[in-house]
Coordinates of C-alpha atoms and ligand atoms in Angstrom, one line a residue:
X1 CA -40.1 3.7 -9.2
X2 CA -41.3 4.9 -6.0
X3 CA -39.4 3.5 -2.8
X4 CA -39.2 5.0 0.7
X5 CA -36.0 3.1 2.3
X6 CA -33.1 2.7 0.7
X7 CA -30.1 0.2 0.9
X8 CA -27.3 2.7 0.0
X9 CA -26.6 6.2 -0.1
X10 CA -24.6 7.3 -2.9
X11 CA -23.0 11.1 -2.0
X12 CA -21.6 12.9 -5.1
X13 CA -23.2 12.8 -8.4
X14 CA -20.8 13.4 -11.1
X15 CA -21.2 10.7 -13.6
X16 CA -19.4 8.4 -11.9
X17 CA -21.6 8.5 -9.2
X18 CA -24.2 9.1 -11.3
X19 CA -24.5 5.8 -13.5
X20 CA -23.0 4.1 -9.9
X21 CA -26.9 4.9 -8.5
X22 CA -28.1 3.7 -11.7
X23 CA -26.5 0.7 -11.8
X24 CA -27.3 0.0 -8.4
X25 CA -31.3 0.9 -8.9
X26 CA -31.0 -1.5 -12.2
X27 CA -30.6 -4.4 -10.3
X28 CA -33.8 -2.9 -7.8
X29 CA -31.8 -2.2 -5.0
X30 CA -32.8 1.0 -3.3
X31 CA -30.4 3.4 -3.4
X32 CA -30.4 7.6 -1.9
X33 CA -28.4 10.1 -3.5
X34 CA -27.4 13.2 -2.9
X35 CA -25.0 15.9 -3.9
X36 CA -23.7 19.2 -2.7
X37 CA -25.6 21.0 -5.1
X38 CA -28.8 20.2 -5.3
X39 CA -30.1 20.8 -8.7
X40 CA -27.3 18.2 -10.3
X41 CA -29.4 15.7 -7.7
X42 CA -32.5 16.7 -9.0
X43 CA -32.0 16.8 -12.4
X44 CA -30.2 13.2 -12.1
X45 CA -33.5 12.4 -10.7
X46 CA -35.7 13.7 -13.4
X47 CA -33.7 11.8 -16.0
X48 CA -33.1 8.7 -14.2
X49 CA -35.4 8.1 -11.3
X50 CA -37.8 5.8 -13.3
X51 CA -35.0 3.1 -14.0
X52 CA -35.2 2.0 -10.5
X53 CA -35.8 2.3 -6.8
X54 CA -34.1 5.8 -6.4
X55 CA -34.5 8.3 -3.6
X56 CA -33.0 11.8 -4.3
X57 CA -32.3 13.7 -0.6
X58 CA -31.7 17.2 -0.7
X59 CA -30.0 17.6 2.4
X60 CA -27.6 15.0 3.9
X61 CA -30.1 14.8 7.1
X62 CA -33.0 13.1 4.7
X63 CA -30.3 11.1 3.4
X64 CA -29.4 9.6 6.3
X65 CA -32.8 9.6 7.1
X66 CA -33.8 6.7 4.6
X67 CA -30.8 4.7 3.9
X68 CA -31.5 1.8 6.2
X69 CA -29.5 0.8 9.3
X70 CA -26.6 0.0 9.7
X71 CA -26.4 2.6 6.7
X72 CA -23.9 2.1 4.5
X73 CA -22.9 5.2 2.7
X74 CA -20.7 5.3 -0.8
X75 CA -18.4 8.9 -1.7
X76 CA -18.3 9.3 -4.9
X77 CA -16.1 12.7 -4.9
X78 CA -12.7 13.7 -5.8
X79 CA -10.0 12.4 -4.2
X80 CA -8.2 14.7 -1.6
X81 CA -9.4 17.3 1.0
X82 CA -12.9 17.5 0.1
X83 CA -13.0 13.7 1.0
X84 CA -11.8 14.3 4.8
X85 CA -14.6 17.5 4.8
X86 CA -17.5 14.6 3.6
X87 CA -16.2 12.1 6.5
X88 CA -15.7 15.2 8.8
X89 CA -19.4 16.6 8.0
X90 CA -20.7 12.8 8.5
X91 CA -19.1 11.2 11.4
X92 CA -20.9 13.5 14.2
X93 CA -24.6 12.4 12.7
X94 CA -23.6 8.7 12.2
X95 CA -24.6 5.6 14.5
X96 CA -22.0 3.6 15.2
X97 CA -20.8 0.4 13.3
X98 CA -22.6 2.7 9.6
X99 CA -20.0 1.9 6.8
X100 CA -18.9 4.6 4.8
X101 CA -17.2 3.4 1.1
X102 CA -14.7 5.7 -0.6
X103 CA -14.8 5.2 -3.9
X104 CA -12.5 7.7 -5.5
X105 CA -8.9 6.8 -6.4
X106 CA -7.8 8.4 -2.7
X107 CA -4.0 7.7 -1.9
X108 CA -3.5 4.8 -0.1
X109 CA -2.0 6.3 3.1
X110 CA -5.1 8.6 3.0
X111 CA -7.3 5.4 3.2
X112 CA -5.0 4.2 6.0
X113 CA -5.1 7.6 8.1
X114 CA -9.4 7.6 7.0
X115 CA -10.3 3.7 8.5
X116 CA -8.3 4.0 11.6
X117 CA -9.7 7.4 12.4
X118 CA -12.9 6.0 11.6
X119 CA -12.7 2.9 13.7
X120 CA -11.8 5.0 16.8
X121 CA -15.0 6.4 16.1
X122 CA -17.0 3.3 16.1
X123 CA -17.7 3.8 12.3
X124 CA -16.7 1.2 9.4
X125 CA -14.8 2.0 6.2
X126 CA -13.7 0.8 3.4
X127 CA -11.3 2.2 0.8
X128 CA -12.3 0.5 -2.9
X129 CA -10.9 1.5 -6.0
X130 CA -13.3 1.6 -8.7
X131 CA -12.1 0.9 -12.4
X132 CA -14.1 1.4 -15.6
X133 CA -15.0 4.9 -16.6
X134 CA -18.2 5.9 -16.8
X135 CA -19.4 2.7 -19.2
X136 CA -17.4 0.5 -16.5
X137 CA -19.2 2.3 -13.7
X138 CA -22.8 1.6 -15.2
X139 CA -23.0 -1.7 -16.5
X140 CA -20.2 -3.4 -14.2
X141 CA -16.9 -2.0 -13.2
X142 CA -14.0 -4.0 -11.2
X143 CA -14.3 -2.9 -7.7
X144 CA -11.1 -3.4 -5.4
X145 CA -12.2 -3.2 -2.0
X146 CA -10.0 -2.7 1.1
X147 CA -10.5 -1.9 4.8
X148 CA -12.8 -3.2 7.5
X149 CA -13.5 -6.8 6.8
X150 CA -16.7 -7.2 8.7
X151 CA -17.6 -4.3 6.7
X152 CA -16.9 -6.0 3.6
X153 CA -19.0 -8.8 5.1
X154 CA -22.3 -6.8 5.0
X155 CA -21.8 -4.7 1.9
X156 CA -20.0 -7.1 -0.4
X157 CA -23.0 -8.5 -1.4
X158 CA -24.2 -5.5 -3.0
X159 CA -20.5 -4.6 -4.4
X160 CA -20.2 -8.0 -6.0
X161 CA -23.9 -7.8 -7.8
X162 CA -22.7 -4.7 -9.4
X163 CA -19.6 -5.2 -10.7
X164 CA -18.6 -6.7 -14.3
X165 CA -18.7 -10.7 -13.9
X166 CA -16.6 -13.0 -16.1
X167 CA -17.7 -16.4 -16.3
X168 CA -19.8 -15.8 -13.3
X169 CA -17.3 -14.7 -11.2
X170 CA -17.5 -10.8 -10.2
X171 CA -14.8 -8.8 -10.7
X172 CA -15.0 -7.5 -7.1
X173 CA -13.4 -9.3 -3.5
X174 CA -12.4 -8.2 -0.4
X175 CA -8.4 -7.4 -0.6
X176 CA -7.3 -6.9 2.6
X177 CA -7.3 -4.0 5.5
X178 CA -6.5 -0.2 5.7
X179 CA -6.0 0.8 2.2
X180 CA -4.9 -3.0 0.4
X181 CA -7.6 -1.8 -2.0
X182 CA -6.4 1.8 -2.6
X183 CA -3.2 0.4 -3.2
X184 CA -4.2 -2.0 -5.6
X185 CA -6.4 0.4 -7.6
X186 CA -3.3 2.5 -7.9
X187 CA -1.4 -0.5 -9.4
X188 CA -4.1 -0.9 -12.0
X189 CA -3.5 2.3 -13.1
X190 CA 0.0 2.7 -12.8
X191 CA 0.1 -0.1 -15.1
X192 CA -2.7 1.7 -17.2
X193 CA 0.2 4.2 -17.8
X194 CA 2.7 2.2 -19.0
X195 CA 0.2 -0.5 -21.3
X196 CA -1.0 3.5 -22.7
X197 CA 2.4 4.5 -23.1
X198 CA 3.5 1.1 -24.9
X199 CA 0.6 1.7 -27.5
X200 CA 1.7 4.9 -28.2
X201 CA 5.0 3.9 -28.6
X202 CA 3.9 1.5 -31.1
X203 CA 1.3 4.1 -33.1
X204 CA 4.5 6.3 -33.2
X205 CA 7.0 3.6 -35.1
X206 CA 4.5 2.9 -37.4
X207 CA 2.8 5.5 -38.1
X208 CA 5.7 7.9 -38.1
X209 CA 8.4 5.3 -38.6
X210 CA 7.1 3.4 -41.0
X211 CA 4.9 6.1 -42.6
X212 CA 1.5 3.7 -42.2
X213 CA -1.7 5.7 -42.5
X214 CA -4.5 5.8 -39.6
X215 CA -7.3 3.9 -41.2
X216 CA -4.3 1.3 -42.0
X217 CA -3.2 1.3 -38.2
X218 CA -7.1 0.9 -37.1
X219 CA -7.2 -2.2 -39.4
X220 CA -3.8 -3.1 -37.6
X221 CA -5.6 -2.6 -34.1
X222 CA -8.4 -4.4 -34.3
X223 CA -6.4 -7.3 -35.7
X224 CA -4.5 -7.3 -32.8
X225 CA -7.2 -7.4 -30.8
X226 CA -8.5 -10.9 -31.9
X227 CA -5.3 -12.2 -30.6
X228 CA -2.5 -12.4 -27.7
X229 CA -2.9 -8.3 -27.4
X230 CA -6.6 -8.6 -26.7
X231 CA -7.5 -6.0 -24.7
X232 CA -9.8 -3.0 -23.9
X233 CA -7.0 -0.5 -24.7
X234 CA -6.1 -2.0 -27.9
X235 CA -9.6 -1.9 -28.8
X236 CA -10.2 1.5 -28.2
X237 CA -7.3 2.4 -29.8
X238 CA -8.3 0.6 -32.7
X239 CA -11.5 3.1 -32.7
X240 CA -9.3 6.0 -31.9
X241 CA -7.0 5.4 -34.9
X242 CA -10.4 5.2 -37.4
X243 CA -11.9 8.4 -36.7
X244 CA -12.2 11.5 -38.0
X245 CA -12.0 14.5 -36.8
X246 CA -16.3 16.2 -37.6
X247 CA -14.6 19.8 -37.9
X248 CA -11.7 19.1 -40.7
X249 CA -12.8 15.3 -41.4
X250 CA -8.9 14.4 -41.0
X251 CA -7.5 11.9 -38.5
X252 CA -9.1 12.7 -35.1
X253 CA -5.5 12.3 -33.7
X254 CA -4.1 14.4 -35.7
X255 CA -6.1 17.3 -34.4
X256 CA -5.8 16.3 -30.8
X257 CA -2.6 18.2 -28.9
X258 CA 0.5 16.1 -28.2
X259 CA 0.1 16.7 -24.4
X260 CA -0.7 14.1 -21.9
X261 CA -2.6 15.2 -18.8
X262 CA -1.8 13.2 -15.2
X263 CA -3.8 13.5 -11.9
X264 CA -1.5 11.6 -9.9
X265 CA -2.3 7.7 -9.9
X266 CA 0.7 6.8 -12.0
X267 CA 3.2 9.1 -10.5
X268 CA 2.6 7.4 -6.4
X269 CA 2.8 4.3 -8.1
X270 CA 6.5 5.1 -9.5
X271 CA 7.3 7.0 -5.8
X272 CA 6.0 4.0 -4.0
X273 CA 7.5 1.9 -6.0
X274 CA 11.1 3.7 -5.2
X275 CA 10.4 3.6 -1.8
X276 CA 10.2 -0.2 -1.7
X277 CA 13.0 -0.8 -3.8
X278 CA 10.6 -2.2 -6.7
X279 CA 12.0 -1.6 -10.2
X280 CA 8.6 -0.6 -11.4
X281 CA 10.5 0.6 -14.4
X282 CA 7.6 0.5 -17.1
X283 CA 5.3 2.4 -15.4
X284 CA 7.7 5.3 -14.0
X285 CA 9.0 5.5 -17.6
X286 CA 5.6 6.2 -18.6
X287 CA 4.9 8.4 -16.2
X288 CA 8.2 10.6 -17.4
X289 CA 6.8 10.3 -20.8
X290 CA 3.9 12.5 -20.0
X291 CA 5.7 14.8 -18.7
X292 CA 8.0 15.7 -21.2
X293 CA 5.0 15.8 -23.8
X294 CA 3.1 18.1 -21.6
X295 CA 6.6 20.6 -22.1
X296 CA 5.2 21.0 -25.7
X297 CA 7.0 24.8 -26.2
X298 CA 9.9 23.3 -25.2
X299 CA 9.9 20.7 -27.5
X300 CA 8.9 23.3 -30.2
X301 CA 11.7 25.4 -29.6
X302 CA 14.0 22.4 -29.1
X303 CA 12.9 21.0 -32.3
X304 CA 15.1 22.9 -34.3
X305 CA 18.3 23.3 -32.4
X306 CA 19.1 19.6 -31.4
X307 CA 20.6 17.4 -34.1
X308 CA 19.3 13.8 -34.7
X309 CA 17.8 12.0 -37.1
X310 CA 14.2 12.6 -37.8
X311 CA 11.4 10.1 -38.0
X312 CA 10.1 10.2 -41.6
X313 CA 8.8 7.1 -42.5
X314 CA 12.0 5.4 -43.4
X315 CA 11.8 2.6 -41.4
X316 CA 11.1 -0.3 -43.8
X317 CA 7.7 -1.8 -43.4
X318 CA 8.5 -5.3 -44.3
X319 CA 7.8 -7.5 -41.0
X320 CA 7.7 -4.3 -39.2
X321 CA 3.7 -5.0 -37.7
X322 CA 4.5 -8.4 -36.7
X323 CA 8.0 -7.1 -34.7
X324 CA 5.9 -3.8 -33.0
X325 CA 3.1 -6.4 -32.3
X326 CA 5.8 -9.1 -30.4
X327 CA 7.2 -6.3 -29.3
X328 CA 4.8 -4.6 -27.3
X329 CA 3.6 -8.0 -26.4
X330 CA 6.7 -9.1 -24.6
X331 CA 7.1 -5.2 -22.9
X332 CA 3.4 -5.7 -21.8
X333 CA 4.4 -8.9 -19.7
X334 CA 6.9 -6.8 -18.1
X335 CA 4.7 -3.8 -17.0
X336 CA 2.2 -6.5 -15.5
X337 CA 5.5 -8.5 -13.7
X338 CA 6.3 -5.1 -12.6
X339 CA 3.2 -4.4 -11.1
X340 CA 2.3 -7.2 -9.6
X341 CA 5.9 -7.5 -8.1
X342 CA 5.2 -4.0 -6.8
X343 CA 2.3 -5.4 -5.0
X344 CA 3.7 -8.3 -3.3
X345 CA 6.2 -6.2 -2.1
X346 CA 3.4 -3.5 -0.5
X347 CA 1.7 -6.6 0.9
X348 CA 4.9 -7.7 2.8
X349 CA 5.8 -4.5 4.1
X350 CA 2.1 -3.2 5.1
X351 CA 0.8 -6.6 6.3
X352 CA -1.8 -7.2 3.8
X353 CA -2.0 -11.0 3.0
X354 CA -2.7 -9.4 -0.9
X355 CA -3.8 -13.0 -3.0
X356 CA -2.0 -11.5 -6.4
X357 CA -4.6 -14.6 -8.1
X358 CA -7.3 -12.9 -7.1
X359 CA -6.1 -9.3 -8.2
X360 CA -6.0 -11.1 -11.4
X361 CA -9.0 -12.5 -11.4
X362 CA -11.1 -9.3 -10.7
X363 CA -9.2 -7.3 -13.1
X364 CA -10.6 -9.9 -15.9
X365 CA -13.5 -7.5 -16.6
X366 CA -14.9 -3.8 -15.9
X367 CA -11.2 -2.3 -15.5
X368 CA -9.5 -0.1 -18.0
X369 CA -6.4 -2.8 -17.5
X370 CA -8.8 -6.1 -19.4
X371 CA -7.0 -7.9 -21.1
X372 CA -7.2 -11.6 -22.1
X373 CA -4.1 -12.6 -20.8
X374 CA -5.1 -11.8 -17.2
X375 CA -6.6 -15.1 -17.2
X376 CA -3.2 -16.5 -17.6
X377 CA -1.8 -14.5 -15.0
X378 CA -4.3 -15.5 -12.9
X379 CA -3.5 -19.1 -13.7
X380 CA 0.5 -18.3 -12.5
X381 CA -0.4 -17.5 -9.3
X382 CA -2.6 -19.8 -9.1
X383 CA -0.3 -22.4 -9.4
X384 CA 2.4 -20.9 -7.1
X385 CA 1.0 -17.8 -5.3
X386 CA 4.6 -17.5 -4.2
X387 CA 6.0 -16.8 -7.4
X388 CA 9.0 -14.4 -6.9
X389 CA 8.0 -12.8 -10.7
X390 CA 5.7 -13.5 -13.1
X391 CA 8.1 -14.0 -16.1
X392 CA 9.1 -16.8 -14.0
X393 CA 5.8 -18.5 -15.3
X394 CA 6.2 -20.8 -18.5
X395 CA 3.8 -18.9 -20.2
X396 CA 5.0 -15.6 -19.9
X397 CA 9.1 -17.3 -20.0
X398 CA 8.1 -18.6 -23.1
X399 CA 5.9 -15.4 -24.3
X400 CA 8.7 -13.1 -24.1
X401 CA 11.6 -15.8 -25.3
X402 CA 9.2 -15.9 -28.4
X403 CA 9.4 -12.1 -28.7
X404 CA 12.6 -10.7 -27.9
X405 CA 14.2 -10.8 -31.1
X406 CA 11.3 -8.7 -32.7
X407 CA 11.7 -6.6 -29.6
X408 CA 15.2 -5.7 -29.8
X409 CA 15.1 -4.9 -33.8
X410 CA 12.0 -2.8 -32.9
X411 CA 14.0 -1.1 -30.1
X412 CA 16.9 -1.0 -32.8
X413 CA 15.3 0.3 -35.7
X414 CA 13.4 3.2 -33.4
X415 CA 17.1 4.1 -31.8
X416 CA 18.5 4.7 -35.1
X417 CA 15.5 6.5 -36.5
X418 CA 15.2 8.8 -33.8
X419 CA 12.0 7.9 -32.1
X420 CA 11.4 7.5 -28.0
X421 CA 10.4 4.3 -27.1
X422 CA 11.2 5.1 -23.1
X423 CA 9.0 2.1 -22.3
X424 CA 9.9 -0.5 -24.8
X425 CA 13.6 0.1 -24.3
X426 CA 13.8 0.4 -20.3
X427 CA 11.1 -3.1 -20.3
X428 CA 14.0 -4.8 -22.4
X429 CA 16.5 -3.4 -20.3
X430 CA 15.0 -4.9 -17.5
X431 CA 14.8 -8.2 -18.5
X432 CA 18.2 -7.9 -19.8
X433 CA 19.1 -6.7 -16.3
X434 CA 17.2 -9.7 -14.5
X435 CA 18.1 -12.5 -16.4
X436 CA 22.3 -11.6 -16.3
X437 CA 23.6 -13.3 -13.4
X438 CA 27.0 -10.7 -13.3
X439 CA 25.8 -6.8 -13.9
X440 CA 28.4 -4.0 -13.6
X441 CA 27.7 -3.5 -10.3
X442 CA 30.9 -4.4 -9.3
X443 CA 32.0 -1.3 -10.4
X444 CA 29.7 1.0 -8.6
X445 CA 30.4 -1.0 -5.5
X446 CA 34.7 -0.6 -6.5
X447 CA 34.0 3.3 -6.8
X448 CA 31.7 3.5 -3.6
X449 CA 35.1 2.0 -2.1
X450 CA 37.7 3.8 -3.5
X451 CA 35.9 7.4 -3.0
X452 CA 33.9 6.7 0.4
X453 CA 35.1 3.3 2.3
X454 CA 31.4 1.9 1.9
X455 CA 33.3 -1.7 1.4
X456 CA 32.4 -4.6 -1.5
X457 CA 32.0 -7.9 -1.0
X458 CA 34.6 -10.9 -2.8
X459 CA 33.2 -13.3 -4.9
X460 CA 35.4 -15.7 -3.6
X461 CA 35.1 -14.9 0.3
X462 CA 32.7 -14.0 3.1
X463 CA 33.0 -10.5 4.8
X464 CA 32.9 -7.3 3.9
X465 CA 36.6 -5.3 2.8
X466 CA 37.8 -2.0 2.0
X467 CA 40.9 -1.6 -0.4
X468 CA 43.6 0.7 0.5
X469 CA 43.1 2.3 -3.0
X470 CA 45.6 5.4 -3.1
X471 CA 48.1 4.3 -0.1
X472 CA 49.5 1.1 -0.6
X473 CA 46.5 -1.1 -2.5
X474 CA 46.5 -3.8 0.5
X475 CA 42.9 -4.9 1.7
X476 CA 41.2 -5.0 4.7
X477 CA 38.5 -6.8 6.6
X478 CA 35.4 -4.2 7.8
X479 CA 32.5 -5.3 10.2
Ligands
LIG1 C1 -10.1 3.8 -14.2 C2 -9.2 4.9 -14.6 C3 -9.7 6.2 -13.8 C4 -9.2 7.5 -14.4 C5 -7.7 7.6 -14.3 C6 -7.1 8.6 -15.3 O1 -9.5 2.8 -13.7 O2 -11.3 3.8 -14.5 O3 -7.9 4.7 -14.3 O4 -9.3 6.0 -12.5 O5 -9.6 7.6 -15.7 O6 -7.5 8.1 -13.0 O7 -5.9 8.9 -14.8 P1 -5.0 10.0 -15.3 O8 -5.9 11.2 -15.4 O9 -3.9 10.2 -14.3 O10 -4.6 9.6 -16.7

């Protein structure tokens, strides 16, 4: 469709970029595209220029020429330094108040570093994490947008038309400033990791521990899938776990190496997390997980040196689905509590106002994260957006009362067969941890004491006291 204005540029045109422009032009909004090399521009053109109103530029001049003003300009590139060379290259040949959207999974500081920069120059920006893959990306993903909220004003029109929309309600708002979107984009798949790394944990016990075959699992999956576990992971998986492999025709994941690749999402969330005292234990659990798969000679050679018992299909079936099911259920309420605990927390220390209901609500649809039960967690908060954690909730209080007793004979059973569960088991710990009211901390605060005067505190007075351990066991009072 021919057009000679356009209402966005899109810069960067790998596919996420790619079926971005599309989506956009399917809805006949104008939209420019470039990228760096031309010929991946032109051929996108050729292939997809009659789906819409599109406008290939081959320099970033004719771009800016025909996006209309003030432009408002989407990067669609990899997250890092060639982000900062894109701003650096456009900023000189920008008008002020023009809004440039990063769209990559940038760090969140980055974001922060990017809008302020920006503003100094009289320019507009706004970090948005986009979630959905390729599919998500054309057809609707969830967009969590962050920055400038006059920006947001002007282009969140055009963000809200194209994202995924559940029950008419897109799965896109404005989040806050600096990089509230960045961060929250990060959370999402932080907690990617560790709903990933709690299905796998469940294909292992049964399909190892139990000894279930793959086209049973699949039928397991998808069965799953029509209730509480509902969800765009466990759906896929459910896919994964039926096909074959077209070279050998045996399971597909049997073929595939036992080595899980990172690009860095899940691993800030677990530093960030740290650094605000969050026990975002799930998701940094998962994050070790890769990593010791992606040591696989390691493991080879370890394989055969360290004792243990060795999963072999022993553990007895009976019961066993509807435990791993509960189970991964009641650690899947954790990871999200985690998460979203991790985001109030960010919110409080960066100033971000964060509405965790709404974080909820946009993550409904598009996102790798869907799941049915965000509606309910949406629900929480909307009945106290104060709540301190979402277990807290009746539903979820009650979701994982219902399932701990599967849990902790599934976290048994694995124990004494020899199979890592690192997420299942440190979830439960966890909660074991957060519902005692006396840990063993008193201990570690005794031994603090007795090796370095850092002083406890009584239970049964004020102040703080260091014991005399070694000289004469008396007590005194310390400011
Ligand atoms: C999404 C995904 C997307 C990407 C991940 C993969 O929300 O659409 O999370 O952002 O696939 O970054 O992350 P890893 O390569 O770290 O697994």
């Amino acid at each position: 469709m021919m057009t000679d204005r356009a209402r966005i540029g899109v810069i960067g045109m790998a596919v996420m970029g790619q079926n971005l422009a599309r989506n956009i032009a399917s809805r006949n909004i104008g939209v420019a595209v470039y990228n760096r090399t031309t010929e991946k521009m032109t051929s996108f053109v050729e292939e997809h220029g009659d789906e819409g109103p599109i406008i290939g530029a081959e320099t970033i001049e004719e771009l800016l020429d025909v996006v209309e003003r003030p432009r408002t300009l989407l990067l669609m590139i990899t997250a890092g330094a060639g982000t900062d060379a894109v701003i650096d290259d456009l900023t000189g040949r920008l008008d002020d108040g023009d809004i440039i959207i990063d769209g990559g999974n940038a760090h969140f500081e980055d974001t922060r570093r990017r809008e302020r920069d920006l503003a100094d120059r009289g320019l507009r920006f706004l970090g948005a994490g986009i979630s959905g893959g390729e599919e998500g990306a054309l057809h609707g993903p969830s967009i969590m947008p962050g920055g400038t909220a006059e920006a947001y004003g002007e282009v969140g029109d055009l963000l809200e038309t194209i994202a995924a929309q559940v029950d008419g309600t897109p799965c896109c708002t404005y989040l806050g400033p600096d990089g509230a979107g960045h961060y929250t984009k990060m959370v999402h798949n932080g907690i990617e990791y560790a709903d990933m790394q709690l299905i796998a944990e469940s294909y292992d016990l049964l399909r190892h521990g139990a000894g279930l075959s793959t086209d049973e699992l699949a039928d397991v999956f998808a069965e799953w899938n029509s209730g509480d576990l509902e969800s765009f992971l466990i759906d896929i998986t459910a896919d994964i776990l039926g096909t074959q492999d077209p070279r050998t025709g045996e399971p597909m994941v049997d073929v595939i190496l036992d080595e899980a690749s990172q690009k860095g999402t899940g691993r800030w969330t677990a530093q960030l997390a740290l650094e605000l005292g969050v026990p975002s234990t799930a998701i940094t659990e998962a994050v070790y997980a890769r990593v010791v798969s992606s040591r696989k000679a390691e493991r080879r050679d370890a394989s055969s040196i360290l004792s243990g018992p060795t999963p072999g299909g022993g553990i007895a079936c009976d019961g066993l689905v509807d435990d791993v099911r509960a189970a991964l259920y009641a650690a899947k309420i954790i990871a999200y509590a985690q998460g979203f605990e991790q985001l109030a927390a960010a919110s409080a220390e960066y100033g971000w106002d964060l509405d965790l209901g709404d974080i909820a609500t946009i993550w409904r649809g598009g996102c790798i994260i869907r799941a049915k039960f965000l509606d309910r967690i949406k629900q929480a908060f909307d009945a106290d957006a104060d709540l301190d954690n979402l277990l807290l909730a009746d539903y979820f209080r009650d979701g994982v009362a219902e399932g701990q007793a599967a849990w902790r004979r599934v976290v048994g059973a694995a124990v004494d067969h020899g199979i890592a569960v690192p997420a299942l088991t440190s979830a439960l710990s966890y909660y074991d941890g957060v519902r005692r009211e006396r840990l063993p901390a008193n201990l570690i605060q005794a031994q603090r004491d007795y090796f370095g005067a850092h002083t406890y505190r009584r239970t049964d007075d004020d102040g703080s006291y260091h014991l005399r351990w070694i000289a004469d066991g008396g007590e005194e009072p310390r400011d």
